[in-house]
Short mmCIF file of C-alpha atoms in Angstrom, two decimals:
data_model
loop_
_atom_site.label_atom_id
_atom_site.label_comp_id
_atom_site.label_asym_id
_atom_site.label_seq_id
_atom_site.Cartn_x
_atom_site.Cartn_y
_atom_site.Cartn_z
CA MET R 228 50.99 14.84 168.70
CA SER R 229 53.04 16.38 165.89
CA PRO R 230 54.62 19.84 166.30
CA GLY R 231 51.98 22.49 165.82
CA GLY R 232 49.19 19.99 166.45
CA ARG R 233 47.87 21.90 169.42
CA PHE R 234 47.71 25.06 167.35
CA CYS R 235 45.71 23.30 164.65
CA GLU R 236 43.33 21.97 167.29
CA ASP R 237 42.84 25.49 168.59
CA VAL R 238 42.16 26.72 165.07
CA ALA R 239 39.59 23.98 164.50
CA GLU R 240 37.81 24.80 167.77
CA SER R 241 37.76 28.55 167.13
CA ARG R 242 37.13 28.61 163.39
CA MET R 243 33.81 30.37 163.82
CA ALA R 244 35.66 33.47 164.98
CA PHE R 245 37.17 34.12 161.57
CA ALA R 246 35.54 36.20 158.85
CA ASP R 247 37.04 37.38 155.61
CA THR R 248 35.03 39.47 153.21
CA ASP R 249 38.05 40.27 151.03
CA VAL R 250 38.15 36.91 149.26
CA ALA R 251 34.72 35.37 149.73
CA THR R 252 31.07 36.22 149.39
CA SER R 253 29.28 35.93 152.71
CA THR R 254 26.66 33.27 153.28
CA ALA R 255 24.18 36.03 154.12
CA ASP R 256 24.64 37.45 150.59
CA LEU R 257 24.26 33.94 149.21
CA ARG R 258 20.79 33.41 150.65
CA ALA R 259 19.40 36.32 148.63
CA SER R 260 21.17 35.41 145.39
CA PRO R 261 20.52 33.24 142.33
CA PHE R 262 23.31 31.02 143.64
CA ARG R 263 20.76 29.08 145.68
CA LYS R 264 18.90 28.19 142.49
CA ALA R 265 22.11 27.05 140.85
CA ALA R 266 22.97 25.02 143.91
CA ALA R 267 19.54 23.41 143.98
CA GLY R 268 19.91 22.45 140.35
CA LEU R 269 23.12 20.61 141.09
CA ILE R 270 21.78 18.57 144.03
CA GLY R 271 21.66 14.92 143.11
CA ASN R 272 24.30 15.26 140.39
CA PRO R 273 26.10 11.87 140.21
CA GLY R 274 29.43 13.68 140.49
CA LEU R 275 28.56 15.07 143.93
CA PRO R 276 28.35 13.20 147.23
CA PRO R 277 24.86 12.11 148.34
CA ASN R 278 22.85 14.47 150.55
CA SER R 279 25.10 17.42 149.75
CA ASN R 280 24.63 20.69 147.96
CA VAL R 281 26.92 23.20 146.37
CA HIS R 282 26.51 25.58 149.28
CA ASP R 283 27.97 23.03 151.68
CA LEU R 284 30.79 22.18 149.31
CA LEU R 285 31.83 25.80 148.82
CA GLU R 286 31.54 26.88 152.46
CA CYS R 287 34.94 27.42 154.06
CA PRO R 288 35.09 25.45 157.34
CA VAL R 289 37.08 28.20 159.05
CA CYS R 290 35.42 31.53 158.18
CA MET R 291 32.12 29.94 157.00
CA ASN R 292 32.12 32.16 153.90
CA LEU R 293 31.65 31.07 150.30
CA MET R 294 35.01 30.00 148.82
CA CYS R 295 36.14 31.40 145.50
CA PRO R 296 39.27 30.44 143.53
CA PRO R 297 41.94 29.75 144.54
CA ILE R 298 40.47 27.00 146.74
CA HIS R 299 43.01 24.92 148.67
CA GLN R 300 42.78 21.39 150.00
CA CYS R 301 44.84 19.09 152.20
CA PRO R 302 45.99 15.59 151.05
CA ASN R 303 42.79 14.16 152.60
CA GLY R 304 40.59 16.45 150.49
CA HIS R 305 39.50 18.95 153.15
CA THR R 306 39.09 22.40 151.58
CA LEU R 307 39.39 25.97 152.78
CA CYS R 308 39.71 29.44 151.27
CA SER R 309 43.03 31.07 150.44
CA SER R 310 42.78 33.67 153.20
CA CYS R 311 42.18 31.08 155.92
CA LYS R 312 45.06 28.96 154.61
CA VAL R 313 47.37 31.77 155.70
CA ARG R 314 45.57 32.19 159.01
CA VAL R 315 45.92 28.54 160.01
CA HIS R 316 49.64 28.55 159.16
CA ASN R 317 49.32 25.90 156.44
CA CYS R 318 47.78 23.36 158.85
CA CYS R 319 44.45 21.72 157.95
CA PRO R 320 41.88 22.69 160.62
CA THR R 321 39.90 19.50 159.98
CA CYS R 322 42.49 16.70 160.07
CA ARG R 323 45.55 18.68 161.22
CA ASN R 324 47.71 17.52 158.31
CA GLU R 325 49.98 19.95 156.50
CA LEU R 326 48.08 21.66 153.69
CA GLY R 327 50.89 22.11 151.20
CA ASN R 328 49.97 23.84 147.93
CA ILE R 329 47.23 21.59 146.57
CA ARG R 330 44.42 23.31 144.65
CA CYS R 331 40.94 21.84 144.43
CA LEU R 332 40.48 22.44 140.71
CA ALA R 333 37.14 20.62 140.44
CA LEU R 334 35.55 22.82 143.12
CA GLU R 335 37.07 25.91 141.54
CA LYS R 336 35.34 24.98 138.28
CA VAL R 337 32.04 24.76 140.12
CA ALA R 338 32.56 28.19 141.68
CA GLU R 339 33.55 29.72 138.33
CA SER R 340 30.41 28.39 136.65
CA LEU R 341 28.03 30.24 138.97
CA ASP R 342 26.60 33.74 138.90
CA LEU R 343 27.33 35.45 142.21
CA PRO R 344 26.15 38.66 143.89
CA CYS R 345 28.49 41.59 144.37
CA ARG R 346 30.18 41.41 147.77
CA TYR R 347 28.82 44.91 148.44
CA GLN R 348 25.22 43.76 148.19
CA ILE R 349 24.80 44.66 151.86
CA TYR R 350 25.50 48.30 150.91
CA GLY R 351 22.92 48.31 148.12
CA CYS R 352 24.51 46.81 144.99
CA GLN R 353 22.03 44.42 143.37
CA ASP R 354 24.18 43.32 140.42
CA ILE R 355 24.92 39.64 139.68
CA PHE R 356 28.08 38.54 137.84
CA PRO R 357 30.00 35.49 136.67
CA TYR R 358 32.90 34.96 139.05
CA TYR R 359 35.71 36.76 137.21
CA SER R 360 33.47 39.64 136.12
CA LYS R 361 32.42 39.94 139.76
CA LEU R 362 36.04 40.49 140.86
CA LYS R 363 36.56 43.24 138.26
CA HIS R 364 33.29 44.94 139.18
CA GLU R 365 34.04 44.96 142.91
CA LYS R 366 37.20 47.03 142.38
CA ILE R 367 35.09 49.90 141.01
CA CYS R 368 31.66 49.24 142.55
CA ASN R 369 30.02 52.50 143.58
CA TYR R 370 28.67 50.77 146.68
CA ARG R 371 32.05 49.64 148.00
CA PRO R 372 32.78 51.10 151.45
CA TYR R 373 34.86 54.23 151.87
CA SER R 374 38.02 54.46 153.94
CA CYS R 375 38.09 56.79 156.92
CA PRO R 376 39.27 60.22 155.65
CA TYR R 377 40.99 61.14 158.92
CA ALA R 378 44.60 62.06 158.15
CA GLY R 379 46.05 62.46 161.65
CA ALA R 380 46.58 58.72 162.13
CA GLU R 381 46.51 55.50 160.19
CA CYS R 382 42.86 54.51 160.54
CA SER R 383 41.66 51.26 158.96
CA VAL R 384 37.93 51.83 159.53
CA THR R 385 35.71 51.56 156.44
CA GLY R 386 31.99 52.01 155.87
CA ASP R 387 29.33 54.07 154.16
CA ILE R 388 29.20 57.84 154.60
CA GLN R 389 26.66 57.74 157.43
CA PHE R 390 28.78 55.28 159.39
CA LEU R 391 31.99 57.24 158.77
CA MET R 392 30.36 60.45 159.99
CA MET R 393 29.49 58.76 163.28
CA HIS R 394 33.00 57.33 163.47
CA LEU R 395 34.66 60.70 162.82
CA LYS R 396 32.51 62.40 165.42
CA ASN R 397 32.78 59.76 168.16
CA ASP R 398 36.25 58.33 167.65
CA HIS R 399 38.29 61.14 166.10
CA LYS R 400 36.40 64.06 167.70
CA VAL R 401 36.57 66.09 164.49
CA ASP R 402 35.10 69.58 164.21
CA LEU R 403 31.69 69.55 162.50
CA HIS R 404 30.20 72.69 160.95
CA ASP R 405 27.09 73.50 158.94
CA GLY R 406 27.36 75.95 156.05
CA SER R 407 29.22 76.51 152.81
CA THR R 408 31.54 79.33 153.93
CA PHE R 409 34.21 79.20 156.58
CA ASN R 410 37.04 81.08 158.25
CA HIS R 411 39.66 78.91 159.94
CA ARG R 412 42.77 80.00 161.78
CA TYR R 413 45.74 77.68 162.06
CA VAL R 414 48.23 78.45 164.83
CA LYS R 415 51.62 76.89 165.54
CA SER R 416 54.42 78.14 167.76
CA ASN R 417 58.02 77.64 166.60
CA PRO R 418 56.93 76.70 163.04
CA GLN R 419 60.58 76.43 161.91
CA GLU R 420 60.89 73.34 164.09
CA VAL R 421 57.93 71.62 162.46
CA GLU R 422 58.91 69.39 159.56
CA ASN R 423 55.64 67.48 159.17
CA ALA R 424 52.36 68.21 160.92
CA THR R 425 48.66 67.56 160.39
CA TRP R 426 45.99 69.75 161.92
CA MET R 427 42.62 68.47 163.11
CA LEU R 428 40.25 67.54 160.29
CA THR R 429 37.20 69.77 159.88
CA ILE R 430 33.94 68.52 158.32
CA PHE R 431 31.49 70.86 156.61
CA ASN R 432 27.89 69.87 155.97
CA CYS R 433 26.28 71.75 153.09
CA PHE R 434 24.04 70.98 150.11
CA GLY R 435 23.12 67.79 151.94
CA ARG R 436 26.69 66.47 151.56
CA GLN R 437 29.89 66.46 153.62
CA PHE R 438 33.32 67.93 152.84
CA CYS R 439 36.66 67.43 154.64
CA LEU R 440 39.01 70.39 155.07
CA HIS R 441 42.67 69.38 155.45
CA PHE R 442 45.62 71.52 156.53
CA GLU R 443 49.15 70.29 157.04
CA ALA R 444 52.87 71.01 156.87
CA PHE R 445 55.29 68.94 154.79
CA HIS R 446 58.09 69.35 152.25
CA ILE R 447 58.08 69.61 148.49
CA GLY R 448 61.62 68.58 147.77
CA THR R 449 63.57 70.55 150.38
CA ALA R 450 61.10 73.43 150.57
CA PRO R 451 58.86 73.51 153.69
CA VAL R 452 55.26 74.29 152.76
CA TYR R 453 51.75 74.39 154.17
CA MET R 454 48.87 72.98 152.18
CA SER R 455 45.10 73.16 152.50
CA PHE R 456 42.65 71.20 150.37
CA LEU R 457 39.09 69.89 150.37
CA ARG R 458 37.86 66.33 149.89
CA PHE R 459 34.31 65.25 149.14
CA MET R 460 32.68 62.43 151.08
CA GLY R 461 31.32 60.57 148.08
CA ASP R 462 32.38 59.38 144.64
CA ASP R 463 34.36 61.33 142.07
CA ASP R 464 31.46 61.88 139.67
CA GLU R 465 29.50 63.54 142.48
CA ALA R 466 32.51 65.57 143.61
CA LYS R 467 32.69 67.17 140.16
CA GLN R 468 29.33 68.84 140.78
CA PHE R 469 31.02 71.13 143.33
CA THR R 470 33.69 73.83 143.32
CA TYR R 471 35.53 75.40 146.25
CA SER R 472 37.86 78.28 146.87
CA LEU R 473 40.50 78.85 149.57
CA GLU R 474 42.12 82.16 150.38
CA VAL R 475 44.84 83.44 152.70
CA SER R 476 45.62 87.12 153.10
CA GLY R 477 47.63 89.50 155.21
CA SER R 478 49.86 92.56 155.01
CA GLY R 479 47.90 93.81 151.99
CA ARG R 480 48.46 90.61 150.00
CA LYS R 481 46.20 87.74 149.02
CA LEU R 482 46.68 84.18 147.76
CA LEU R 483 43.69 82.39 146.20
CA TRP R 484 43.03 78.79 145.13
CA GLN R 485 39.99 77.47 143.30
CA GLY R 486 39.36 73.88 142.36
CA ILE R 487 37.14 70.80 142.45
CA PRO R 488 37.13 68.77 145.67
CA ARG R 489 38.68 65.34 145.36
CA SER R 490 36.69 62.29 146.39
CA ILE R 491 37.73 60.47 149.57
CA ARG R 492 38.22 57.51 147.22
CA ASP R 493 41.54 59.29 146.64
CA SER R 494 43.64 58.90 149.75
CA HIS R 495 44.70 61.96 151.69
CA ARG R 496 48.32 61.23 150.74
CA ASN R 497 47.55 60.95 147.02
CA VAL R 498 45.82 64.32 147.03
CA ARG R 499 48.62 65.92 149.02
CA ASP R 500 51.37 64.47 146.84
CA SER R 501 49.58 65.62 143.68
CA GLN R 502 49.68 69.18 145.14
CA ASP R 503 46.01 69.64 144.24
CA GLY R 504 45.21 72.43 146.68
CA LEU R 505 46.33 75.74 148.15
CA ILE R 506 50.10 75.57 148.73
CA ILE R 507 51.87 78.24 150.77
CA GLN R 508 55.61 78.33 151.25
CA ARG R 509 56.59 78.59 154.90
CA ASN R 510 58.23 82.02 154.56
CA LEU R 511 55.13 83.39 152.84
CA ALA R 512 52.85 81.81 155.44
CA LEU R 513 54.83 83.52 158.22
CA PHE R 514 54.63 86.78 156.29
CA PHE R 515 50.85 86.45 156.17
CA SER R 516 50.92 85.71 159.90
CA GLY R 517 52.39 89.15 160.66
CA GLY R 518 54.16 90.03 163.91
CA ASN R 519 57.70 88.81 164.39
CA ARG R 520 57.20 85.84 162.05
CA GLN R 521 58.09 83.46 164.88
CA GLU R 522 54.58 82.03 165.15
CA LEU R 523 52.20 80.73 162.52
CA LYS R 524 48.83 82.50 162.65
CA LEU R 525 47.31 81.74 159.30
CA LYS R 526 43.68 82.45 158.51
CA VAL R 527 42.19 80.35 155.71
CA ALA R 528 38.85 81.53 154.34
CA GLY R 529 36.84 79.34 152.00
CA ARG R 530 33.61 78.78 150.15
CA ILE R 531 31.90 75.75 148.62
CA TRP R 532 29.31 76.02 145.89
CA LYS R 533 27.43 73.70 143.56
CA GLU R 534 27.78 74.04 139.82
CA HIS R 535 24.52 74.04 137.84
#
């Protein structure tokens, strides 16, 4: 057996375990799409093997999803999708030969000639596109899943809003509140020693929608600051229907911010780095905290309302 042969055998035996929705349309989406009609129309074409159909030809043998260009093949003609080529370490899972960099151009032409459903059909998108238009659409599809808005850790979970709410509650143990007004106190001992910190995310449910309140410490240049901002759990066009205000006060002084919540389509880091929120310099935050200024005790009051 050639070096790596055992690995290829393992890949061939376990290929059903792979799934990749990033580069291929799932077979479940295919069954409900016009693709089946196109495939049926091509059955019996003299250029195709007997007793075959386009579905079989375009099905990746590793992840079992529909292959889209680039489609790779080994010297013996066995094909697989570009994502699985990386996963099997350039070793054909069917014949165990080295894959190399051979493209199956004929099969790519077949794939490009078909109208395909949006990959987010499972979330509700019913649009059908030619292959390359499909790729462009999927980058901006309103039905594409959202990323988890939790900022305290790198979380790779994605899903619709209902799923993310369950995830935030069960896995991140976030604070959930009903109502459009709030009063939050953020406390930290020895704040001078804190260079970067993220406080627990708080979710507000109002107007039948959900909003994420963020609060964290970081630096703008060399200046230590605290920042609070709101993100909307939905798309940007919906977020623009709402306005929010944040306020900190103490020692007879007040600092107020008013703005439009950013969609969670914008990452927490993008919003923070754009400084689109209430920013308080550390010295001023400690002044608002009162006392000996050795402990952060900052009260942030806020309100969310819907523009008519």
